[in-house]
Short mmCIF file of C-alpha atoms in Angstrom, two decimals:
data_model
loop_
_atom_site.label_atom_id
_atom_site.label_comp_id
_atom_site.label_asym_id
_atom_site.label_seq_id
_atom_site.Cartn_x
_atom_site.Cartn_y
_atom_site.Cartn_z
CA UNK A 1 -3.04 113.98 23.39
CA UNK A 2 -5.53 111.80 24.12
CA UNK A 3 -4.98 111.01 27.58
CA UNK A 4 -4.46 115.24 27.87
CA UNK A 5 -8.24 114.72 26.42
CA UNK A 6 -9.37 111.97 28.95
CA UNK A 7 -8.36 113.76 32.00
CA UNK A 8 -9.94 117.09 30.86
CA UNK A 9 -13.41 115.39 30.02
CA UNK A 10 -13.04 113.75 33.67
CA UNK A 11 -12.40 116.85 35.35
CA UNK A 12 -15.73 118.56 33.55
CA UNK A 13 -17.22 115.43 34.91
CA UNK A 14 -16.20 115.35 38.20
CA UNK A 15 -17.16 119.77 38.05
CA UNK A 16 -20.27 119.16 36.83
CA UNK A 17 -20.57 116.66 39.79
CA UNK A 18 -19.81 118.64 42.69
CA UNK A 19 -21.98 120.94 40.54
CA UNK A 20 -24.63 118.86 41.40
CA UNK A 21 -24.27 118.51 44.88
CA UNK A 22 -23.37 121.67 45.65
CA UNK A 23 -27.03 122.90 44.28
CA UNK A 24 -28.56 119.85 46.48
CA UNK A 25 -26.74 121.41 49.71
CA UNK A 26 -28.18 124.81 49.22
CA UNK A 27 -31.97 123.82 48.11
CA UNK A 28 -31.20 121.11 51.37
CA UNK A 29 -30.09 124.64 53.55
CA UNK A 30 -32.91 126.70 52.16
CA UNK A 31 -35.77 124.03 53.52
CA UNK A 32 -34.37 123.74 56.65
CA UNK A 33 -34.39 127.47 57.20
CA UNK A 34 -37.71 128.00 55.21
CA UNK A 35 -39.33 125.31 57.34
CA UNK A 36 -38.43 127.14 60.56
CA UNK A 37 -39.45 130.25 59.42
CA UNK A 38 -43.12 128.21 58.38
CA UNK A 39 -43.05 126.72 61.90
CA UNK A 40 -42.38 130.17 63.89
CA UNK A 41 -44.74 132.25 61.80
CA UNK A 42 -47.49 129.26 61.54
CA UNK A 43 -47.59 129.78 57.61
CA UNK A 44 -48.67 126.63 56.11
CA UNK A 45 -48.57 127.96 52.95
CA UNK A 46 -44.92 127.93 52.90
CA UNK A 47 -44.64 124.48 54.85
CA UNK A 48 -46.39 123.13 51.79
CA UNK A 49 -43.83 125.13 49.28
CA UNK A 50 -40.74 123.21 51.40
CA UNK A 51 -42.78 119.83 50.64
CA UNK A 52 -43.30 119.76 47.33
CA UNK A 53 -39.88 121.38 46.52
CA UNK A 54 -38.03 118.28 48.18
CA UNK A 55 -38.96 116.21 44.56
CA UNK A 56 -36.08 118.11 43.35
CA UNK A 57 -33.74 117.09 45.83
CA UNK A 58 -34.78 113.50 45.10
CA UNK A 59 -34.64 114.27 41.39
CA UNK A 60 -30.62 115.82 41.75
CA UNK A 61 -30.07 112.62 43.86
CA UNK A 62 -30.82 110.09 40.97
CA UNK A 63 -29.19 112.82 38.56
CA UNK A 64 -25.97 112.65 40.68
CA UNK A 65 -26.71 108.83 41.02
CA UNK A 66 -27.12 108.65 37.01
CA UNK A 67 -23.79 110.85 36.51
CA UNK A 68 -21.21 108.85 38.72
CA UNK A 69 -22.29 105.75 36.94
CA UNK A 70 -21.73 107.16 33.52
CA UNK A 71 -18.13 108.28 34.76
CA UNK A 72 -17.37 105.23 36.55
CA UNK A 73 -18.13 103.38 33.12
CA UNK A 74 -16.40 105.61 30.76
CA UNK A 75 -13.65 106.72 32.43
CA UNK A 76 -12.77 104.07 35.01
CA UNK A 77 -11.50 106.25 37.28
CA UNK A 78 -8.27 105.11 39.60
CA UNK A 79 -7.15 106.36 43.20
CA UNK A 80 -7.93 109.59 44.50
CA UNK A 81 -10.36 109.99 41.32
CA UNK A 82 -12.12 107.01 41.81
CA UNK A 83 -12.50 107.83 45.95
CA UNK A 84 -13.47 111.74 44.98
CA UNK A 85 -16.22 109.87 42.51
CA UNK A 86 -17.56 107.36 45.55
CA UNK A 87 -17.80 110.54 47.60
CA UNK A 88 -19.93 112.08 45.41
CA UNK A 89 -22.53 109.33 45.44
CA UNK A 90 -22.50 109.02 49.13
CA UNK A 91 -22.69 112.70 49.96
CA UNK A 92 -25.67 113.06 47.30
CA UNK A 93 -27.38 110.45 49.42
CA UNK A 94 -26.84 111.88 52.56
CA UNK A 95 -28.25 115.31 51.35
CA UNK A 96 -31.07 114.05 49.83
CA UNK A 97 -31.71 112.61 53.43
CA UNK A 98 -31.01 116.07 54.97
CA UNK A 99 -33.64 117.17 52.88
CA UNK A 100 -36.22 114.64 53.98
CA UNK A 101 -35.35 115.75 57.66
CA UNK A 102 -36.45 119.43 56.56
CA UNK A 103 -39.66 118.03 54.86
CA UNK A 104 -40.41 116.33 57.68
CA UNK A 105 -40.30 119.50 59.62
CA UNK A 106 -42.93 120.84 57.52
CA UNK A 107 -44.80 118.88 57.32
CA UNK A 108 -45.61 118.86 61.05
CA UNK A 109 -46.46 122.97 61.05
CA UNK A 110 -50.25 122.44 60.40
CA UNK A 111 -50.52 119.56 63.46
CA UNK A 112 -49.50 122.45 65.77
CA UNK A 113 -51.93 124.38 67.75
CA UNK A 114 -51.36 127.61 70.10
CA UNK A 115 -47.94 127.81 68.89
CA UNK A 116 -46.86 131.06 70.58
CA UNK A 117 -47.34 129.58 73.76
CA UNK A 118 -44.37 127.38 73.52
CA UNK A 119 -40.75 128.67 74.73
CA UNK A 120 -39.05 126.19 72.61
CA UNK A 121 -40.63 128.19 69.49
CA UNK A 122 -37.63 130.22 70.20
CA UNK A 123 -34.90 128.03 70.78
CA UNK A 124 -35.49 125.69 67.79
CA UNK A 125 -34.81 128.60 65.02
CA UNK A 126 -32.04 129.03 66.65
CA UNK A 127 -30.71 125.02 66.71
CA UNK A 128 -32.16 125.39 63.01
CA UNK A 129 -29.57 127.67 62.78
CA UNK A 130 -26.78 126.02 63.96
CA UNK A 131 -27.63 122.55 62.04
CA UNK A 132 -28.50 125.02 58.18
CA UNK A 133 -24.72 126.26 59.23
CA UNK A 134 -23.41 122.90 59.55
CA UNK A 135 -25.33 121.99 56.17
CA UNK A 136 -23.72 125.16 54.31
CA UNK A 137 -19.89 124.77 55.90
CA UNK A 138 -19.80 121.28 54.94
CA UNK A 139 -20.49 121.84 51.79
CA UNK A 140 -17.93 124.68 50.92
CA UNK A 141 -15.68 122.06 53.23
CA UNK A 142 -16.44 119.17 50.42
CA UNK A 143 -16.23 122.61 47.17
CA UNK A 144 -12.99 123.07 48.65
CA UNK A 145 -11.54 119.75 49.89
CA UNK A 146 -11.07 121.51 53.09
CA UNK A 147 -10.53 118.67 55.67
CA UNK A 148 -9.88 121.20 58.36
CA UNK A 149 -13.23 123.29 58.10
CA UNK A 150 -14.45 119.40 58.00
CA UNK A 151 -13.66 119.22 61.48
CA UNK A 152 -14.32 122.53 62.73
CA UNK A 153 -18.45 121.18 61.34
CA UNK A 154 -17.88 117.94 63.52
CA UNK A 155 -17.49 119.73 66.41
CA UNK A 156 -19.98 122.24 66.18
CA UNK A 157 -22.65 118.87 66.33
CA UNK A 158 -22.05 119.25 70.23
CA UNK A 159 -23.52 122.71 69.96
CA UNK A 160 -26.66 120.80 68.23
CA UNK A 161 -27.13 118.12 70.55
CA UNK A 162 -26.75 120.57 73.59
CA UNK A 163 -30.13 122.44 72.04
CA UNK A 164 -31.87 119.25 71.72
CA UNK A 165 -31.31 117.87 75.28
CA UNK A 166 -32.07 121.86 76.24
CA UNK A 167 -35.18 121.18 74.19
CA UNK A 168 -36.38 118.04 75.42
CA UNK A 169 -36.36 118.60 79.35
CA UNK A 170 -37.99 121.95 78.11
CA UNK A 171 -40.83 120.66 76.06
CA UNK A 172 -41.14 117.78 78.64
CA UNK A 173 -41.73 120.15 81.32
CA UNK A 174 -44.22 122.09 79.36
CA UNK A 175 -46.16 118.71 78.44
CA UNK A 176 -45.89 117.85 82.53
CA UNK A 177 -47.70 121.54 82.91
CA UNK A 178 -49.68 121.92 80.37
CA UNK A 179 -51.37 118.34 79.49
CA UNK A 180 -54.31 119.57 76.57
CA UNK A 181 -50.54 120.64 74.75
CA UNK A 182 -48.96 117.36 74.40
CA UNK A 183 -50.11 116.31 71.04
CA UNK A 184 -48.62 119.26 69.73
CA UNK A 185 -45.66 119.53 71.88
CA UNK A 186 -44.88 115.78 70.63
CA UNK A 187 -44.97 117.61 67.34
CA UNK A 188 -41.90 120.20 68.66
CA UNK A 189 -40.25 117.40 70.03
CA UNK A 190 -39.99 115.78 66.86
CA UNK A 191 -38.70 118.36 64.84
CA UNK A 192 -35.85 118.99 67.51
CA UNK A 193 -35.05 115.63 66.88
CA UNK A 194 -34.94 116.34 62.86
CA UNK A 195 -33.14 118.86 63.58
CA UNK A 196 -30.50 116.84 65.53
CA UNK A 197 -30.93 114.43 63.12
CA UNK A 198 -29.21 117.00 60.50
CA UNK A 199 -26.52 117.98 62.56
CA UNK A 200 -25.21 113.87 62.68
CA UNK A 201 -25.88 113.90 59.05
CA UNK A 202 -24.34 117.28 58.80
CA UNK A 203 -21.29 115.37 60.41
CA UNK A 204 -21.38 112.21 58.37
CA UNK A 205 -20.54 114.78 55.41
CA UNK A 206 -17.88 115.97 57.17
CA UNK A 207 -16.25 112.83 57.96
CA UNK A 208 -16.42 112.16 54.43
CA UNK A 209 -14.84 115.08 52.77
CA UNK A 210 -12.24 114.46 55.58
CA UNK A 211 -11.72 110.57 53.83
CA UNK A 212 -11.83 112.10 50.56
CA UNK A 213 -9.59 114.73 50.96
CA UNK A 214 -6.99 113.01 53.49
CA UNK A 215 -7.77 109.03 52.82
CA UNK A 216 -8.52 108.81 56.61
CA UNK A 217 -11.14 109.61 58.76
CA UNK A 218 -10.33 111.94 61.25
CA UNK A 219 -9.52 109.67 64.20
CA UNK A 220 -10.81 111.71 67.32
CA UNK A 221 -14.16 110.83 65.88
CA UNK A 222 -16.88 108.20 67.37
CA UNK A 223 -18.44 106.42 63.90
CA UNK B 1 -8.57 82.99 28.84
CA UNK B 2 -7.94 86.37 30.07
CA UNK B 3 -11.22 87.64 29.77
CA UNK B 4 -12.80 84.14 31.51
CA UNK B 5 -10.41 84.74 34.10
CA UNK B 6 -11.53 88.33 35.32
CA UNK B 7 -15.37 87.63 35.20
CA UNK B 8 -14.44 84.87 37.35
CA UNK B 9 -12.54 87.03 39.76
CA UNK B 10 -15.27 89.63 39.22
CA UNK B 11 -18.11 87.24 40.15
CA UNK B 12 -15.96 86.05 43.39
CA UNK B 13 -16.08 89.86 44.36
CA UNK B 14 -19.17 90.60 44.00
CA UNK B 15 -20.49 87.31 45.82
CA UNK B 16 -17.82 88.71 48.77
CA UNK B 17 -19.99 91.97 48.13
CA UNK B 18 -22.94 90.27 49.11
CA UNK B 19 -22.04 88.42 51.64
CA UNK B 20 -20.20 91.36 53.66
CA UNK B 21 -24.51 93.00 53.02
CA UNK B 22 -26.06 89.78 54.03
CA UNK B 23 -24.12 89.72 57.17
CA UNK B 24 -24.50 93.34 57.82
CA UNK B 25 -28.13 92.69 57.33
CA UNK B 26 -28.28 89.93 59.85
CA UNK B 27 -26.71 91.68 62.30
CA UNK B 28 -29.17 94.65 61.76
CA UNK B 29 -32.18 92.27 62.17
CA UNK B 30 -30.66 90.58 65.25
CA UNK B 31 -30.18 94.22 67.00
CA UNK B 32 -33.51 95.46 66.15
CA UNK B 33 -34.86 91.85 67.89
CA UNK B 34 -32.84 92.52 71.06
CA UNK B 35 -33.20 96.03 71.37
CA UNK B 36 -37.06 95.49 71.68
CA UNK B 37 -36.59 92.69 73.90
CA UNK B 38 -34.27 94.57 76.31
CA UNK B 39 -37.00 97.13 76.00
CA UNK B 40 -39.71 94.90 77.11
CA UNK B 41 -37.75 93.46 79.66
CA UNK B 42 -35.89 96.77 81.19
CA UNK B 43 -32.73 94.02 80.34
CA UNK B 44 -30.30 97.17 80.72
CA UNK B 45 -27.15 94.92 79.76
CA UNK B 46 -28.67 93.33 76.89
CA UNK B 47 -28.94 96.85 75.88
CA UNK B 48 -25.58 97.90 76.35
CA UNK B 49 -24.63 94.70 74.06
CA UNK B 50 -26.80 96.05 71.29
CA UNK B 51 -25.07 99.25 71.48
CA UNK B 52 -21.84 98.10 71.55
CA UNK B 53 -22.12 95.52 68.63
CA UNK B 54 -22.95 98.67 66.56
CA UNK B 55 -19.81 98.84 66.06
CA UNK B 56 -19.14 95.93 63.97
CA UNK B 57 -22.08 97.30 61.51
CA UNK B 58 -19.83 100.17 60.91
CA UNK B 59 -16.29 98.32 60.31
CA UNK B 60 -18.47 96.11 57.88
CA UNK B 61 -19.77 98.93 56.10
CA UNK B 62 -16.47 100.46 56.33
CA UNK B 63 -15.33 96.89 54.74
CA UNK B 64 -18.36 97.36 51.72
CA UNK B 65 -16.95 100.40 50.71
CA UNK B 66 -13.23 99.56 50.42
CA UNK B 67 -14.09 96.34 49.01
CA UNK B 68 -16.48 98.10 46.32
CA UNK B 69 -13.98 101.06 45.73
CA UNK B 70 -11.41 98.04 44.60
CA UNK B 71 -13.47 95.82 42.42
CA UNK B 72 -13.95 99.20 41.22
CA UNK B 73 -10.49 100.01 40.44
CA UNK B 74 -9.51 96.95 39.45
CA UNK B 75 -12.18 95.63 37.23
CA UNK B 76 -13.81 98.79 35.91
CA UNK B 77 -17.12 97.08 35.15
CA UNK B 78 -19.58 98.31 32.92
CA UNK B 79 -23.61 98.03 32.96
CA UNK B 80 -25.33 96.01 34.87
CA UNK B 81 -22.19 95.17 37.24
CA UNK B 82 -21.33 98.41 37.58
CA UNK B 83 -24.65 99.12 38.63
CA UNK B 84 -24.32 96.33 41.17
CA UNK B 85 -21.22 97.75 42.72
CA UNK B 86 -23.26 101.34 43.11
CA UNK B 87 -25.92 99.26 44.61
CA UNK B 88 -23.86 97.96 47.03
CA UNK B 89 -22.51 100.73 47.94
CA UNK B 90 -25.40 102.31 48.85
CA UNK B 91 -27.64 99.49 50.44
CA UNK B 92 -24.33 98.99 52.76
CA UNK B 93 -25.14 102.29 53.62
CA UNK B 94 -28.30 101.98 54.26
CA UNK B 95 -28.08 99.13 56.61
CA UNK B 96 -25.35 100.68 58.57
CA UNK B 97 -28.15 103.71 59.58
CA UNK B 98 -30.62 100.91 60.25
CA UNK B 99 -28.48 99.12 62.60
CA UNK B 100 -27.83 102.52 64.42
CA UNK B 101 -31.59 103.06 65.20
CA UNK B 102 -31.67 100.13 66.23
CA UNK B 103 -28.46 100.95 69.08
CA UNK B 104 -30.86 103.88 68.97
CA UNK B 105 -33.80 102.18 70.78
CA UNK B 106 -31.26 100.14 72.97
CA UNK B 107 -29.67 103.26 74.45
CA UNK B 108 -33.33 104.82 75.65
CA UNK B 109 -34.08 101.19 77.60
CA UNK B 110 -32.07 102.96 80.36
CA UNK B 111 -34.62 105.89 80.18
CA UNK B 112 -37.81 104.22 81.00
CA UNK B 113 -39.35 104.04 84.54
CA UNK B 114 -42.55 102.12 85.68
CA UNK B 115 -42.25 100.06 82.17
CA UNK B 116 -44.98 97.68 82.82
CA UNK B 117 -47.72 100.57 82.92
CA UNK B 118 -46.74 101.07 79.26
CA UNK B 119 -49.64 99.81 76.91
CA UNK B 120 -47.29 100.43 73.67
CA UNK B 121 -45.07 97.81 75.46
CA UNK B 122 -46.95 95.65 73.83
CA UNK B 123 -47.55 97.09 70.38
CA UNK B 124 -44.17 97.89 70.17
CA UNK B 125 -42.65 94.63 70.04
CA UNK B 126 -45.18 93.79 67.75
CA UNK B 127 -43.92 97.10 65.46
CA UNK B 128 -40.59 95.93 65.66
CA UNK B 129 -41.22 92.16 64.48
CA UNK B 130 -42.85 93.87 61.44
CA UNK B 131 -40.00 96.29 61.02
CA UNK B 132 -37.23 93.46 61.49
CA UNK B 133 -38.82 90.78 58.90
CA UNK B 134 -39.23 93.95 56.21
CA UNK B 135 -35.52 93.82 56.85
CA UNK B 136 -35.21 90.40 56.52
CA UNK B 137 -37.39 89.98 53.58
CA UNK B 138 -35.42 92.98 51.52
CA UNK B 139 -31.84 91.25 52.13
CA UNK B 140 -33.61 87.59 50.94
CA UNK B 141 -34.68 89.84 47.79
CA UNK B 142 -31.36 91.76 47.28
CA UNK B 143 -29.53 88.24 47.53
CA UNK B 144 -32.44 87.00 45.40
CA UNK B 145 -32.36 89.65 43.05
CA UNK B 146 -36.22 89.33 43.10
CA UNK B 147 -37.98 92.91 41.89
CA UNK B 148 -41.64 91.06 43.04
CA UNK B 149 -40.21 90.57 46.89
CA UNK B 150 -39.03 94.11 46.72
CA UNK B 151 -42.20 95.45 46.25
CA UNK B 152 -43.85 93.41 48.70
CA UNK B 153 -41.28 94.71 51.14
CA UNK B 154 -42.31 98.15 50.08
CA UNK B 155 -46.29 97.55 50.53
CA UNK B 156 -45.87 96.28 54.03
CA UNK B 157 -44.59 99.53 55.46
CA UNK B 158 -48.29 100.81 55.35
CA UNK B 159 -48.07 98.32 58.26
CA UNK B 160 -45.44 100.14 60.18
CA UNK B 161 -46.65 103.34 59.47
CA UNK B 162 -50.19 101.91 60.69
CA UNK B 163 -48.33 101.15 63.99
CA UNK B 164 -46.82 104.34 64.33
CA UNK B 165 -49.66 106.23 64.42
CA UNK B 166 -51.53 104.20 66.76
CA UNK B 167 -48.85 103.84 69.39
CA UNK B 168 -48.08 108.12 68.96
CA UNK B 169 -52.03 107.98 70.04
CA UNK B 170 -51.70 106.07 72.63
CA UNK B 171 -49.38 107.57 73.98
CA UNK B 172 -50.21 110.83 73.79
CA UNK B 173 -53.27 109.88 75.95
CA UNK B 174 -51.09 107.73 78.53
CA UNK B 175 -48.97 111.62 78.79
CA UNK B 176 -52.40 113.31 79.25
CA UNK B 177 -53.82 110.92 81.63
CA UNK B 178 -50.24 110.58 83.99
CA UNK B 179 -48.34 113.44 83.45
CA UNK B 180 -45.52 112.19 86.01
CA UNK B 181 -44.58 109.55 82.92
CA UNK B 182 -44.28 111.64 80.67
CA UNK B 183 -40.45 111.51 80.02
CA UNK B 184 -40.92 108.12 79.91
CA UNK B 185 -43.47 108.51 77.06
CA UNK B 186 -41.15 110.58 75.05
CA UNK B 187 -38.59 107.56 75.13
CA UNK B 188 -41.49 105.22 73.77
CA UNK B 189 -42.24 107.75 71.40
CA UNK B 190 -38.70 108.06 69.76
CA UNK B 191 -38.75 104.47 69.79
CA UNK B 192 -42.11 103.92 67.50
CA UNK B 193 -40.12 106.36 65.76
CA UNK B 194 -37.33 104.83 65.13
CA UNK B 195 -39.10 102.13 64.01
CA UNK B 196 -41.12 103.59 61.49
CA UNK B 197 -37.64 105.05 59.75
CA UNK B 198 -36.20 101.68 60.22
CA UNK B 199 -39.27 100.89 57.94
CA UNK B 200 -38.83 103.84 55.63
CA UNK B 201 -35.30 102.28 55.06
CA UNK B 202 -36.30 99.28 54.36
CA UNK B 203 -38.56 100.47 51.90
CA UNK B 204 -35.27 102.28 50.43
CA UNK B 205 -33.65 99.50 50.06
CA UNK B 206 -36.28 97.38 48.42
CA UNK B 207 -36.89 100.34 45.98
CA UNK B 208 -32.22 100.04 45.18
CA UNK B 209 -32.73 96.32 44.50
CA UNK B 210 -35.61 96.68 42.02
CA UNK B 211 -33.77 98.86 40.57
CA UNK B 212 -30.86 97.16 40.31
CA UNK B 213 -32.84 94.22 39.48
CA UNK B 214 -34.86 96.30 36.48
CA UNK B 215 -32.93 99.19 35.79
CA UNK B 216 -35.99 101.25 37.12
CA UNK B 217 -37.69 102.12 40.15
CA UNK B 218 -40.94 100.78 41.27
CA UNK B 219 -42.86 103.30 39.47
CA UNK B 220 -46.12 103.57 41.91
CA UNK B 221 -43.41 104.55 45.18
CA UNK B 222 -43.59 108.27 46.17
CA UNK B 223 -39.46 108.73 46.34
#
């Protein structure tokens, strides 16, 4: 009876857990796509919204941080309970970090000027795409302890990285054409490289629901 | 008996604990050193050793976890060890990302033509020294347990982010002025980049030992 007792109290805590983080992932996915949409249309207004609303990402971190502690010291946790626990506390970091990323992002709208000259303007809602994709799979990969859809996010970080070298040579080019641009196409270049930025962290996720779920990290995988 | 017995063994593990961080952290200061001086000197294979030692920062970190995920298991410690464990944890993780910007910088050495006509080659050796003691200083303080060098560690990224913003200047004018280098610029740029997060995680890490230190977080940081 009692132990029937212990192990029901540490599933509700290990729910409201993955509770937790599962809210973090979609405010995380929502900035990244808001701050792309405040980029393409220039609409600073909403760059500010995606700033401020990143204190609650940092607030669910130390909730999540608060949480795992408390179950680690009542419960003392064993095995794959104690692993799924460690997970959560990692993951929670690494989202709050996704959300920095997105911050970042929008932080940089206002310091860009004549932004419908740029081509990249198009391509990086696009790799903004890709990387709030990788953000949302993981997640339902780490909901459902799915370590296949784990790997099926790992490999769509080639798909990233292939924007941001497009990117690059692209907003190089434009810099080598278009000098009185640079300040603000350093500005582009910087959020592609948030962007990629996401994707690897998008992957680190991955790699960890993979350990949680199979005790191994998948092995075809540079770390 | 029993009980002296397993805070002994406890203590042993978490002084392992610390020393897996402190050596982690060494190795992180070391690579950001060398990866600035391969810069500075276009020494491509010092470089390629930078990058490839990475990879012992990630088995150790690999190590940290395992190790804390045991003590964890086997000692189910309460309060302010418990809160130790989480701490190390997360600082391991922490250092592990700082030790890959730094293989970060290392890999764009290759990148860089006509180095010498690079003013930033000087201020960002001078950026990294700053970036590579705040690393320094925060392991001394986690080993130290001292909340007062934390938040020194925290107040000197002001520096860093000082230096960023001067070298993005700069070199944003060098890319106006000689367009050809431009490609070359954006390496320097990502590197003052890197540095600056290196600093930002530094500044993370500082903020994790207060707070394990205090049981609260410098309370004038913006998280």
């Amino acid at each position: 009876m009692m132990v029937e007792h212990t192990v029901k109290a540490f599933d509700e805590d290990i729910t409201r857990l993955r509770g937790l983080i599962a809210e973090m992932g979609g405010l995380a996915e929502v900035a990244i796509q808001q701050a792309l949409q405040a980029l393409v249309n220039g609409d600073e207004t909403l760059a500010a919204e995606v700033v401020e609303r990143d204190a609650k990402l940092d607030a669910l971190e130390t909730e999540v941080d608060a949480m795992a502690v408390r179950v680690l010291a009542l419960r003392a946790p064993m095995a794959d309970d104690l692993r799924e626990i460690v997970a959560a506390l990692k993951i929670g970091g690494v989202v709050e970090r996704i959300g920095d990323y997105a911050k970042n992002i929008a932080k940089r709208v206002g310091r860009i000027e004549g932004r419908t000259k740029f081509e990249p303007l198009t391509l990086l809602p696009a790799m903004g795409e890709v990387a709030a994709e990788m953000v949302h799979d993981v997640l339902t990969a780490y909901a459902a302890r799915d370590p296949v859809m784990a790997r099926e996010v790992i490999q769509r970080d080639d798909k990233v990285d292939a924007f941001y070298d497009s990117i690059f040579r692209n907003l190089v080019s434009h810099m080598v054409e278009n000098p009185a641009t640079i300040s603000s196409a350093a500005q582009l270049l910087f959020i592609a490289r948030n962007l990629e930025r996401i994707g690897d962290h998008a992957t680190n996720v991955a790699e960890m629901v993979h350990y949680s779920a199979t005790g191994s990290y998948p092995d075809d995988i540079e770390r």
